[in-house]
Coordinates of C-alpha atoms and ligand atoms in Angstrom, one line a residue:
M261 CA 13.8 13.3 -3.7
C262 CA 11.2 12.7 -6.8
G263 CA 8.2 11.6 -6.9
I264 CA 6.7 8.8 -9.2
V265 CA 3.0 7.7 -9.9
G266 CA 1.6 5.1 -12.7
Y267 CA -1.9 4.2 -14.0
V268 CA -3.4 2.0 -16.3
G269 CA -6.7 1.0 -16.2
S270 CA -10.4 1.9 -17.5
R271 CA -10.2 5.3 -15.5
N272 CA -9.1 8.9 -16.3
A273 CA -5.7 8.4 -15.5
A274 CA -4.4 12.6 -15.2
P275 CA -6.8 13.0 -12.3
I276 CA -5.3 10.1 -11.1
I277 CA -2.0 10.3 -11.5
V278 CA -2.2 14.5 -10.5
E279 CA -3.9 13.4 -7.0
G280 CA -0.6 10.7 -6.4
L281 CA 1.7 13.1 -7.1
R282 CA 0.3 15.7 -4.4
K283 CA 0.5 12.5 -1.7
L284 CA 4.3 12.5 -2.3
E285 CA 4.4 16.6 -2.6
Y286 CA 6.7 15.8 1.2
R287 CA 9.5 14.4 -0.7
G288 CA 10.1 18.0 -1.9
Y289 CA 10.4 19.2 -5.8
D290 CA 11.0 21.9 -8.0
S291 CA 9.0 20.6 -11.5
A292 CA 6.5 18.4 -12.6
G293 CA 5.2 16.4 -15.8
V294 CA 2.6 14.0 -16.7
A295 CA 2.3 11.5 -19.6
I296 CA -0.4 10.2 -21.0
H297 CA -1.0 7.4 -24.1
D298 CA -4.4 8.5 -25.6
G299 CA -5.0 5.0 -27.5
K300 CA -3.3 6.5 -30.5
G301 CA -0.1 8.7 -29.4
I302 CA 1.3 9.9 -25.8
E303 CA 1.3 13.6 -25.0
I304 CA 3.3 15.3 -22.7
V305 CA 2.9 18.2 -19.8
R306 CA 5.8 19.4 -18.0
T307 CA 5.9 22.6 -15.9
L308 CA 8.1 24.3 -13.7
G309 CA 7.2 24.5 -10.2
K310 CA 4.3 23.5 -7.8
L311 CA 1.5 21.4 -8.9
A312 CA -0.7 23.6 -8.9
R313 CA 1.1 24.6 -12.4
L314 CA 0.6 21.4 -14.1
S315 CA -2.7 21.6 -12.8
D316 CA -3.6 24.7 -14.3
A317 CA -2.1 23.6 -17.5
L318 CA -3.9 20.4 -18.1
E319 CA -7.7 22.6 -17.6
K320 CA -6.0 24.2 -21.0
R321 CA -4.8 21.0 -22.2
P322 CA -6.9 18.8 -21.1
L323 CA -5.3 15.5 -22.0
T324 CA -7.7 12.4 -22.1
G325 CA -6.6 8.7 -21.2
S326 CA -6.4 5.5 -19.1
T327 CA -2.8 5.0 -19.1
G328 CA 0.1 7.3 -18.1
I329 CA 2.5 8.1 -16.4
G330 CA 3.4 11.3 -13.1
H331 CA 6.9 13.0 -12.1
T332 CA 7.6 15.4 -9.5
R333 CA 11.4 16.1 -10.2
W334 CA 14.0 16.8 -7.0
A335 CA 16.7 18.5 -9.7
T336 CA 19.9 16.7 -9.0
H337 CA 21.8 16.3 -12.2
G338 CA 20.8 19.5 -14.4
R339 CA 19.1 22.7 -13.2
P340 CA 15.2 22.9 -12.2
S341 CA 13.6 23.8 -15.7
E342 CA 11.2 22.4 -17.8
A343 CA 13.5 21.2 -20.3
N344 CA 14.6 19.0 -17.3
A345 CA 10.9 18.0 -15.7
H346 CA 10.2 14.9 -16.5
P347 CA 9.3 12.6 -18.3
H348 CA 11.8 12.2 -20.9
A349 CA 11.2 11.0 -24.8
A350 CA 12.9 9.3 -27.0
G351 CA 10.7 7.6 -30.1
P352 CA 8.0 5.9 -29.0
V353 CA 8.6 6.1 -25.6
A354 CA 8.0 8.3 -22.5
V355 CA 9.9 8.2 -18.9
V356 CA 10.0 8.8 -15.6
H357 CA 12.9 8.2 -13.2
N358 CA 13.8 9.0 -9.4
G359 CA 17.4 8.2 -8.5
I360 CA 21.0 8.8 -10.0
I361 CA 22.2 7.0 -12.8
E362 CA 26.3 6.6 -12.4
N363 CA 27.4 6.3 -15.4
H364 CA 24.9 8.8 -17.2
V365 CA 28.7 10.9 -18.7
A366 CA 29.6 7.4 -20.3
V367 CA 26.5 6.3 -21.7
R368 CA 25.4 10.0 -22.8
Q369 CA 29.1 10.4 -25.1
E370 CA 28.1 6.4 -26.0
L371 CA 25.3 7.3 -27.2
E372 CA 26.0 11.4 -28.8
A373 CA 28.5 9.5 -30.6
Q374 CA 25.6 7.3 -32.3
G375 CA 24.2 10.2 -33.2
V376 CA 21.1 10.7 -30.3
K377 CA 20.3 14.6 -29.6
F378 CA 20.1 15.4 -25.9
L379 CA 16.6 17.3 -25.1
S380 CA 17.3 17.8 -21.3
D381 CA 20.6 17.8 -19.1
T382 CA 19.1 15.3 -16.5
D383 CA 20.8 11.5 -16.1
T384 CA 17.7 10.5 -16.5
E385 CA 17.0 11.3 -20.7
I386 CA 19.7 8.5 -21.5
V387 CA 17.3 5.5 -20.0
A388 CA 14.3 7.0 -23.2
H389 CA 16.9 7.0 -25.4
L390 CA 18.6 3.5 -23.7
I391 CA 15.1 2.0 -24.4
H392 CA 14.5 3.2 -27.5
R393 CA 17.7 1.6 -29.1
E394 CA 16.8 -1.8 -27.9
I395 CA 13.2 -1.1 -29.8
E396 CA 15.0 -0.1 -33.4
R397 CA 16.8 -3.2 -32.7
G398 CA 13.7 -5.1 -32.5
V399 CA 13.2 -5.8 -28.8
K400 CA 9.6 -6.3 -28.2
P401 CA 7.8 -6.4 -25.6
L402 CA 8.3 -2.8 -24.2
F403 CA 9.3 -5.1 -21.4
K404 CA 12.3 -6.7 -22.7
A405 CA 13.4 -3.8 -24.0
V406 CA 13.5 -1.8 -20.7
Q407 CA 15.3 -5.6 -19.7
G408 CA 17.5 -4.8 -22.5
A409 CA 18.2 -1.4 -21.7
L410 CA 18.5 -1.2 -18.4
K411 CA 21.6 -4.2 -18.2
H412 CA 23.7 -1.0 -19.8
V413 CA 22.8 1.9 -16.5
V414 CA 24.5 1.4 -13.1
G415 CA 23.1 3.7 -10.4
A416 CA 20.0 3.5 -8.7
Y417 CA 16.5 4.1 -9.8
A418 CA 12.9 3.6 -9.5
I419 CA 11.7 4.7 -13.0
A420 CA 8.5 3.8 -14.8
V421 CA 7.6 3.8 -18.7
T422 CA 5.1 3.8 -21.2
S423 CA 5.1 3.4 -24.8
R424 CA 3.1 5.0 -28.0
E425 CA 3.0 1.5 -29.3
E426 CA 1.8 -0.3 -25.8
P427 CA -1.2 1.4 -24.8
D428 CA -2.3 -0.6 -22.0
V429 CA 0.9 -0.9 -20.4
I430 CA 3.6 0.5 -17.9
V431 CA 6.9 -0.4 -17.6
A432 CA 8.6 0.2 -14.0
A433 CA 11.5 -0.9 -12.4
R434 CA 13.7 -0.4 -8.7
N435 CA 17.2 -1.1 -8.0
G436 CA 17.9 0.9 -4.7
S437 CA 15.1 3.6 -5.5
P438 CA 11.6 2.7 -3.6
L439 CA 9.1 1.9 -6.0
V440 CA 5.3 -0.1 -4.8
V441 CA 3.1 -1.5 -7.5
G442 CA -1.0 -1.1 -6.1
L443 CA -3.2 -3.7 -7.1
G444 CA -6.6 -2.3 -8.2
E445 CA -9.8 -3.7 -8.9
G446 CA -9.0 -3.6 -12.5
E447 CA -6.4 -1.5 -12.5
M448 CA -2.9 -1.5 -11.4
L449 CA -0.7 1.5 -10.0
C450 CA 2.9 2.3 -9.0
G451 CA 4.2 4.9 -7.4
S452 CA 7.3 5.9 -5.3
D453 CA 5.6 6.0 -1.8
I454 CA 2.2 4.3 -0.3
P455 CA 1.0 7.4 0.3
A456 CA 0.2 7.8 -3.3
L457 CA -1.8 4.9 -4.0
L458 CA -3.8 4.3 -0.8
S459 CA -6.8 6.4 -1.7
H460 CA -7.6 3.6 -5.0
T461 CA -6.2 0.0 -3.3
R462 CA -4.5 -0.9 0.3
Q463 CA -3.2 -4.3 -2.0
M464 CA 0.2 -3.1 -2.5
V465 CA 3.5 -4.9 -4.2
F466 CA 7.1 -4.3 -2.9
L467 CA 9.4 -4.8 -5.8
E468 CA 13.0 -5.3 -4.7
D469 CA 16.1 -4.4 -5.8
G470 CA 16.7 -5.8 -9.6
D471 CA 13.2 -6.3 -9.9
V472 CA 11.0 -5.2 -13.6
V473 CA 7.3 -5.2 -13.3
E474 CA 4.9 -4.9 -16.3
L475 CA 1.0 -3.5 -15.5
R476 CA -2.1 -4.0 -16.8
A477 CA -5.3 -3.2 -16.2
S478 CA -5.7 -7.2 -15.2
G479 CA -2.3 -7.8 -13.3
I480 CA 1.0 -7.3 -13.4
K481 CA 4.1 -9.4 -14.1
V482 CA 7.4 -9.7 -12.4
E483 CA 10.8 -10.7 -13.8
T484 CA 14.5 -9.5 -12.5
V485 CA 16.7 -7.4 -15.2
S486 CA 18.2 -10.8 -16.4
G487 CA 14.8 -12.5 -16.9
E488 CA 14.2 -14.1 -14.3
A489 CA 10.3 -14.9 -13.3
A490 CA 9.9 -13.0 -9.6
T491 CA 6.9 -13.6 -7.4
R492 CA 6.6 -11.0 -5.3
K493 CA 3.5 -11.4 -2.4
A494 CA 1.2 -8.3 -2.2
K495 CA 0.6 -6.7 1.0
Q496 CA -2.2 -5.0 3.0
I497 CA -2.0 -1.7 4.0
D498 CA -3.0 -0.7 7.2
W499 CA -2.3 2.9 7.6
S500 CA -3.1 6.1 8.0
P501 CA -2.8 8.6 5.3
V502 CA -1.2 10.7 7.5
Q503 CA 0.9 8.1 8.3
A504 CA 1.5 6.9 5.2
E505 CA 3.5 9.6 4.3
R506 CA 5.9 9.9 7.1
G507 CA 6.5 5.8 5.8
G508 CA 4.7 5.0 9.4
Y509 CA 7.3 7.7 12.0
K510 CA 5.3 9.8 13.8
H511 CA 7.8 13.1 12.6
F512 CA 9.5 14.2 9.8
M513 CA 12.5 13.9 11.9
R514 CA 12.2 10.1 12.8
K515 CA 11.8 9.4 8.7
E516 CA 15.1 11.9 8.1
I517 CA 17.0 10.1 10.7
H518 CA 16.8 6.9 10.0
E519 CA 16.9 7.8 5.7
Q520 CA 20.6 8.6 6.6
P521 CA 22.3 5.3 5.4
D522 CA 20.6 5.6 2.1
V523 CA 21.1 9.4 1.6
V524 CA 24.6 8.8 2.4
E525 CA 25.0 6.1 -0.1
A526 CA 23.8 8.6 -2.3
T527 CA 25.6 11.3 -1.8
L528 CA 29.3 8.7 -2.1
R529 CA 27.5 6.6 -5.6
G530 CA 29.1 6.7 -8.5
R531 CA 32.1 9.3 -6.8
I532 CA 35.2 6.9 -5.6
D533 CA 37.5 5.0 -7.3
L534 CA 38.0 2.4 -5.3
A535 CA 41.1 0.6 -7.5
E536 CA 42.6 3.6 -7.5
G537 CA 41.8 4.9 -3.7
D538 CA 41.0 8.3 -5.3
V539 CA 37.4 10.6 -5.8
Y540 CA 36.2 11.6 -9.3
G541 CA 37.6 15.1 -9.8
A542 CA 33.6 15.5 -12.5
E543 CA 31.1 16.2 -9.4
M544 CA 33.5 18.2 -6.7
G545 CA 32.7 21.1 -8.2
V546 CA 36.8 22.0 -7.8
S547 CA 39.4 21.8 -10.8
A548 CA 42.9 19.8 -10.3
E549 CA 44.6 23.1 -11.2
V550 CA 42.7 25.3 -8.1
A551 CA 42.6 21.8 -5.4
R552 CA 46.5 22.0 -6.4
E553 CA 47.2 25.2 -6.1
V554 CA 45.4 27.4 -3.0
R555 CA 46.8 28.7 -0.1
R556 CA 44.0 28.6 2.2
V557 CA 40.3 26.7 2.3
Y558 CA 38.4 29.2 4.4
F559 CA 34.4 27.1 5.6
I560 CA 32.1 29.9 6.0
A561 CA 28.9 28.4 7.3
C562 CA 25.8 29.0 9.9
G563 CA 24.2 26.2 12.4
T564 CA 24.6 22.3 12.0
S565 CA 26.2 23.1 8.2
H566 CA 29.2 25.1 10.3
H567 CA 29.1 21.8 12.3
A568 CA 30.0 20.0 9.1
A569 CA 32.5 23.1 8.6
I570 CA 34.6 22.0 11.3
A571 CA 34.8 18.0 10.7
G572 CA 35.4 19.9 6.9
R573 CA 38.9 21.5 8.9
Y574 CA 40.2 19.0 10.2
W575 CA 40.1 16.3 8.0
M576 CA 41.0 19.1 5.1
E577 CA 44.3 19.6 7.8
Q578 CA 44.8 15.8 7.9
L579 CA 44.3 14.7 4.4
A580 CA 45.1 17.4 1.9
K581 CA 47.2 19.5 4.5
V582 CA 45.9 22.5 3.6
P583 CA 45.5 26.2 6.3
C584 CA 42.1 26.1 6.7
V585 CA 39.9 28.6 8.8
V586 CA 36.2 27.5 9.5
E587 CA 34.2 30.9 10.1
L588 CA 30.8 31.4 11.5
A589 CA 29.2 33.6 7.9
S590 CA 27.1 35.6 9.9
E591 CA 30.4 36.8 11.7
V592 CA 32.4 37.3 8.2
R593 CA 30.0 39.2 6.3
Y594 CA 30.4 42.4 9.0
R595 CA 33.9 42.0 9.7
E596 CA 36.7 43.0 7.7
P597 CA 37.8 40.0 6.6
L598 CA 41.0 39.6 4.2
F599 CA 40.5 37.2 1.3
Y600 CA 42.6 36.4 -1.2
P601 CA 42.8 34.5 -5.2
D602 CA 44.0 31.5 -3.6
D603 CA 42.1 31.1 -1.1
L604 CA 39.8 28.7 -1.6
V605 CA 36.2 29.6 0.1
V606 CA 33.5 27.3 1.0
A607 CA 30.3 27.7 1.6
V608 CA 28.0 24.8 3.8
S609 CA 24.7 25.4 3.7
Q610 CA 21.7 22.5 3.1
S611 CA 19.2 24.8 2.1
G612 CA 21.5 26.7 -0.5
E613 CA 19.8 29.6 0.7
T614 CA 20.7 31.4 4.4
A615 CA 21.4 34.9 4.1
D616 CA 24.0 35.6 6.5
T617 CA 26.0 32.3 4.1
L618 CA 25.3 34.5 1.0
A619 CA 26.3 37.5 2.4
A620 CA 30.2 35.9 3.5
L621 CA 30.1 34.3 -0.2
K622 CA 30.0 37.8 -2.1
A623 CA 32.7 39.1 0.5
A624 CA 34.8 36.8 -0.5
K625 CA 34.4 36.7 -4.1
A626 CA 34.5 40.2 -3.9
G627 CA 38.2 39.4 -2.4
G628 CA 39.1 37.8 -5.4
A629 CA 38.6 34.1 -3.9
K630 CA 37.5 30.9 -5.1
V631 CA 34.5 29.6 -3.9
L632 CA 32.5 26.2 -3.6
A633 CA 29.3 25.7 -2.4
V634 CA 28.8 22.4 -0.8
A635 CA 24.5 22.7 -0.7
N636 CA 21.6 20.1 -0.8
V637 CA 19.3 21.8 -3.1
L638 CA 20.7 22.4 -6.7
D639 CA 20.9 25.5 -8.1
S640 CA 20.0 27.5 -5.0
A641 CA 21.0 30.9 -4.6
I642 CA 25.1 30.0 -2.9
P643 CA 25.9 27.2 -5.5
R644 CA 24.4 30.0 -8.4
A645 CA 27.2 32.5 -6.9
A646 CA 29.4 30.0 -6.2
D647 CA 31.9 29.5 -9.2
G648 CA 31.5 25.1 -8.3
A649 CA 29.6 23.4 -6.2
L650 CA 29.5 19.8 -5.0
Y651 CA 26.2 18.5 -3.9
T652 CA 24.8 16.8 -1.3
H653 CA 22.1 13.8 -1.8
A654 CA 20.4 13.9 0.8
G655 CA 16.9 14.6 -0.7
P656 CA 14.7 17.1 0.7
E657 CA 14.2 17.5 4.6
I658 CA 11.2 18.7 6.0
G659 CA 12.1 18.4 9.7
V660 CA 13.7 21.8 10.4
A661 CA 16.2 19.8 12.9
S662 CA 18.9 19.2 10.2
T663 CA 19.7 15.3 10.0
K664 CA 20.7 13.5 7.1
C665 CA 21.6 16.8 5.3
F666 CA 24.5 17.1 8.3
T667 CA 25.5 13.4 7.6
T668 CA 25.5 14.2 3.8
Q669 CA 27.6 17.5 4.6
L670 CA 30.2 15.5 5.9
A671 CA 30.3 13.0 3.5
A672 CA 30.7 15.2 1.3
L673 CA 33.7 17.2 2.9
L674 CA 35.7 14.5 3.5
L675 CA 35.3 13.9 -0.1
L676 CA 36.3 16.7 -0.9
A677 CA 39.5 16.5 1.5
V678 CA 40.8 13.2 -0.2
Y679 CA 39.9 14.8 -4.1
M680 CA 42.1 17.6 -3.2
G681 CA 44.1 15.5 -0.8
R682 CA 45.6 13.3 -4.0
R683 CA 45.9 16.3 -6.7
R684 CA 48.3 17.8 -3.3
G685 CA 50.5 14.7 -3.3
T686 CA 49.2 14.7 0.5
L687 CA 47.6 11.4 1.0
P688 CA 49.2 8.6 -0.2
Q689 CA 46.8 6.1 -2.2
D690 CA 47.3 3.5 -0.1
R691 CA 45.8 5.8 3.7
S692 CA 43.5 7.4 0.9
Q693 CA 42.2 3.3 -0.3
K694 CA 41.1 2.7 3.6
V695 CA 39.3 6.1 4.1
L696 CA 37.3 5.8 0.7
Q697 CA 37.0 1.9 1.6
S698 CA 35.7 3.5 5.5
L699 CA 33.2 5.8 3.8
V700 CA 31.9 3.3 2.1
E701 CA 31.2 1.0 5.1
V702 CA 29.2 3.8 6.7
P703 CA 26.1 3.3 5.3
N704 CA 25.7 -0.5 6.7
H705 CA 27.1 0.8 10.0
M706 CA 24.4 3.9 10.0
R707 CA 22.1 1.1 9.8
E708 CA 23.4 -1.1 12.8
V709 CA 23.8 1.7 15.4
L710 CA 20.1 2.5 14.0
G711 CA 18.9 -0.8 14.7
D712 CA 19.5 0.6 18.6
A713 CA 17.1 3.3 18.7
D714 CA 15.1 1.6 21.7
Y715 CA 17.9 1.7 23.9
V716 CA 18.8 5.0 23.3
H717 CA 15.4 5.9 23.4
A718 CA 15.7 4.1 27.7
I719 CA 18.3 6.7 28.1
A720 CA 16.4 10.1 26.3
K721 CA 13.8 9.1 29.1
R722 CA 16.7 10.3 31.7
L723 CA 17.0 13.3 30.4
T724 CA 13.3 14.1 29.7
H725 CA 13.6 16.7 33.1
A726 CA 17.2 17.7 32.7
K727 CA 17.4 21.6 32.4
D728 CA 20.8 22.0 31.5
V729 CA 23.1 19.0 29.2
L730 CA 26.5 19.1 28.7
F731 CA 28.3 17.4 25.4
L732 CA 31.8 17.2 25.0
G733 CA 34.1 15.8 22.7
R734 CA 37.4 15.9 21.0
G735 CA 38.6 16.2 17.7
L736 CA 36.7 15.1 15.3
G737 CA 34.3 14.3 18.4
Y738 CA 34.2 18.3 18.9
P739 CA 32.4 19.3 15.9
I740 CA 29.8 16.3 16.7
A741 CA 29.5 17.5 20.0
L742 CA 28.6 21.3 19.3
E743 CA 25.9 19.7 16.5
G744 CA 24.3 17.1 19.7
A745 CA 24.0 20.4 21.9
L746 CA 22.6 22.4 19.2
K747 CA 20.0 19.3 18.3
L748 CA 19.1 19.1 21.9
K749 CA 18.5 22.7 22.1
E750 CA 16.3 23.3 19.5
I751 CA 13.8 20.8 19.6
S752 CA 13.7 19.9 23.4
Y753 CA 14.0 23.5 24.7
A754 CA 16.9 22.7 27.2
H755 CA 19.7 24.4 27.4
A756 CA 22.7 22.3 26.1
E757 CA 26.3 22.9 25.6
G758 CA 29.3 21.7 23.4
Y759 CA 32.5 22.0 24.4
A760 CA 36.0 21.1 23.6
A761 CA 36.3 18.0 26.3
G762 CA 40.0 19.6 26.4
E763 CA 38.3 23.4 28.0
M764 CA 36.6 21.6 30.7
K765 CA 38.5 23.0 33.2
H766 CA 38.7 26.6 31.8
G767 CA 35.3 27.0 32.9
P768 CA 32.5 24.2 32.6
I769 CA 33.3 22.3 35.1
A770 CA 32.4 24.7 37.9
L771 CA 29.0 23.0 36.2
I772 CA 29.5 19.3 37.1
D773 CA 27.2 17.7 39.9
E774 CA 25.6 14.8 40.6
Q775 CA 21.9 16.9 38.2
L776 CA 24.2 17.8 35.1
P777 CA 24.3 14.7 32.7
V778 CA 27.1 15.1 30.3
I779 CA 27.4 13.4 27.1
A780 CA 30.6 12.4 26.4
V781 CA 31.8 11.4 22.3
C782 CA 34.3 8.9 23.3
P783 CA 34.9 6.7 20.2
R784 CA 38.1 4.9 20.8
D785 CA 40.2 7.1 18.6
A786 CA 43.4 8.6 18.5
Q787 CA 41.6 11.5 21.5
Y788 CA 40.3 8.7 23.3
D789 CA 42.5 8.7 26.5
K790 CA 42.7 12.4 27.0
M791 CA 38.6 11.3 26.6
L792 CA 38.7 9.1 29.2
S793 CA 40.3 11.2 32.0
N794 CA 37.9 14.2 30.3
V795 CA 34.8 11.5 31.6
Q796 CA 36.7 11.0 34.9
E797 CA 37.3 14.2 36.0
V798 CA 33.1 14.1 35.5
R799 CA 32.4 11.3 37.3
A800 CA 34.6 12.4 39.8
R801 CA 32.1 15.4 40.6
E802 CA 29.4 12.8 40.8
G803 CA 28.5 14.0 37.6
Q804 CA 25.7 11.6 35.3
V805 CA 27.6 10.1 32.1
I806 CA 26.5 9.0 29.0
A807 CA 29.5 8.0 26.4
I808 CA 29.3 7.3 23.1
A809 CA 31.9 4.2 22.8
T810 CA 33.3 1.8 20.4
K811 CA 31.8 -1.6 21.6
G812 CA 33.9 -3.9 23.2
D813 CA 35.2 -0.7 25.3
E814 CA 34.9 -2.2 29.1
E815 CA 36.6 0.9 30.7
M816 CA 33.7 2.8 29.2
L817 CA 31.4 0.4 30.5
E818 CA 32.8 1.0 34.5
I819 CA 33.0 4.8 34.4
A820 CA 30.1 5.8 32.8
Q821 CA 26.0 5.3 34.3
H822 CA 25.4 4.5 30.5
V823 CA 27.4 3.8 26.8
V824 CA 25.4 4.1 23.8
W825 CA 27.7 1.3 21.4
I826 CA 28.9 2.1 18.3
P827 CA 30.7 0.4 15.6
K828 CA 34.5 0.2 15.5
M829 CA 35.8 2.4 12.5
A830 CA 38.7 4.2 11.0
D831 CA 38.8 7.6 12.9
E832 CA 38.1 9.6 10.1
V833 CA 34.7 8.4 9.5
L834 CA 33.4 8.5 13.1
P835 CA 31.7 11.4 13.0
L836 CA 29.3 10.2 10.9
I837 CA 28.5 7.3 13.0
T838 CA 28.5 8.9 16.7
V839 CA 26.2 12.3 15.7
L840 CA 23.4 9.3 15.2
P841 CA 22.3 8.7 18.8
L842 CA 22.9 12.0 19.6
Q843 CA 20.0 12.8 16.9
L844 CA 18.1 9.8 18.1
I845 CA 18.3 11.5 21.9
S846 CA 17.1 15.1 21.0
Y847 CA 14.7 13.7 18.9
F848 CA 12.8 11.3 21.9
V849 CA 13.9 13.5 24.3
A850 CA 11.6 16.2 22.6
N851 CA 8.8 13.9 21.4
L852 CA 8.8 12.6 25.7
K853 CA 8.5 16.1 26.6
G854 CA 5.2 16.3 23.4
N855 CA 7.0 19.3 21.6
D856 CA 5.9 20.0 18.4
V857 CA 9.2 17.7 16.5
D858 CA 8.8 19.1 13.2
Q859 CA 8.8 23.0 13.4
P860 CA 10.2 23.5 16.8
R861 CA 9.1 27.4 18.1
N862 CA 10.8 30.5 16.8
L863 CA 12.2 28.3 14.0
A864 CA 12.4 28.3 10.3
K865 CA 14.0 25.6 8.0
T866 CA 15.2 28.0 5.8
V867 CA 17.1 31.0 6.8
T868 CA 16.7 34.0 4.1
V869 CA 16.4 36.6 6.5
E870 CA 19.8 37.8 8.9
Ligands
M6R1160 O1 20.2 26.0 5.4 P1 21.5 25.9 5.6 O2 22.5 24.5 5.6 O3 22.8 27.4 5.4 O4 20.8 26.3 7.3 C1 22.1 26.6 8.2 C2 21.1 26.8 9.7 O5 20.4 27.7 9.4 C3 20.3 25.5 10.1 O6 21.8 24.4 9.7 C4 19.7 25.1 11.4 O7 21.2 25.3 13.0 C5 19.5 24.2 11.8 N1 17.8 24.3 12.4 C6 19.9 22.9 12.7 O8 19.6 21.9 12.9

């Protein structure tokens, strides 16, 4: 998730912008850059790596001027490199962007056909060229040229633009990605988030999707992309700087839990053709031929990613009808696994750097298998070592306990299963349309469930002193039970077990008494009746049941002590929703215990050693 800062006023812009970018470092980034108008023209400095490198470069080549834009880039299209770092220039303009332009391939082809030469692999560069094209067509001022250009852009964006021809102006716009405008005394700022601006002003204007804003030292003007005037009232911000970095949340984990509707939307964006009931192949990382011909899908992963892979297996078997195996990467690497050239090995890893997953991937390659990486960090070791990559667009995840990376992995793996099913002819169009339609509806359902966080908090209070908690699920609820248990143990330090509910009679039922809380994942899906019986068995032994159930389920309401409701949804997409209350429960329990939620003891975010 990139960071944007813009400044127009009377002070030297570069240090203000770099300081603002520093406040956005928590968003994660791999490169940075600034464009400063020195009164005559625009100078751009970009560097790969951390902001210290940008500061060093600016010391060697100081840029002076009181109008400028800056950016920290989290790579989504095009590897991290100086050439892909923002700002991107075209003619008199320089542009920084946060978000994903969905139609960038088509627009790039159109512009190339008109003679435009591209200097980067980014989706952003098309925006710079579109604005330049408007200017060449005589559209003035910059504000109007940006409005004209954005009419050709589909996707999510926040942008800031500066032009050689208008030294006292920045134009910014938002649609689906955050952008805040700060109103200073004789100076105006814009930024991706409040902390970037907070040391200069507490008067902020929150733009709405479709807004375009012109910033001058004396004030701002807001219109929609189509040119209608818009009034946006300023708000006084009274957050402390630390609070501000976490968007008002106490911990990054909580913030990341609540980001899930947006990042799942970002992961789906531009990849689904609802009318055809299909998934575009361009970003799936697997050719149609491989999708059609593989004889086995072999998932390898660790921890939370392993749980996403288990769900991936269910989808792959149901929709693409291809035999699947799911293995812990740490086990595969030390066995003598058998891989074949007609295997598709799918290595799932949010960080893309997990040592065990990388080693297992190399073993698969050595065996001649095709390898696909499902990763969140562009150009990290695992996608680099794979034959193809399918990226999730969760943005940087800072809390050690993975939340938004998990649900975006689920979204990506379901897309992959639909893509494979359509290529293999095993998934009829009407069914894939239903699955994809349900997937598109997931973000709104997520918002609804996360809106009930206070109720989940009340339940979590009862679990604060629990020493053991049992999580049960069946079918697609099974990986969610595993994930709920992992979340709880890693941040609350309570012992938790995730079990396939059908295994209860084979052992864990012996644990059940009035002391043992059992969290049952039992939405109204194909496995519901079996889950209901399991819940009855727990209750018959005085176990305390917290059920995750579908709204209106009177039977469950009668049996379970507590019920967290989820909306009625298609079976296939349920795991993206049923996991949310479990993430919240573990968060609240850990917080109530006073634990270090974001950095739990003994754990690292990226496990690059065995
Ligand atoms: O980066 P990866 O997805 O490969 O990481 C795998 C595990 O280390 C990771 O999921 C770990 O289990 C998390 N802390 C879970 O919250």
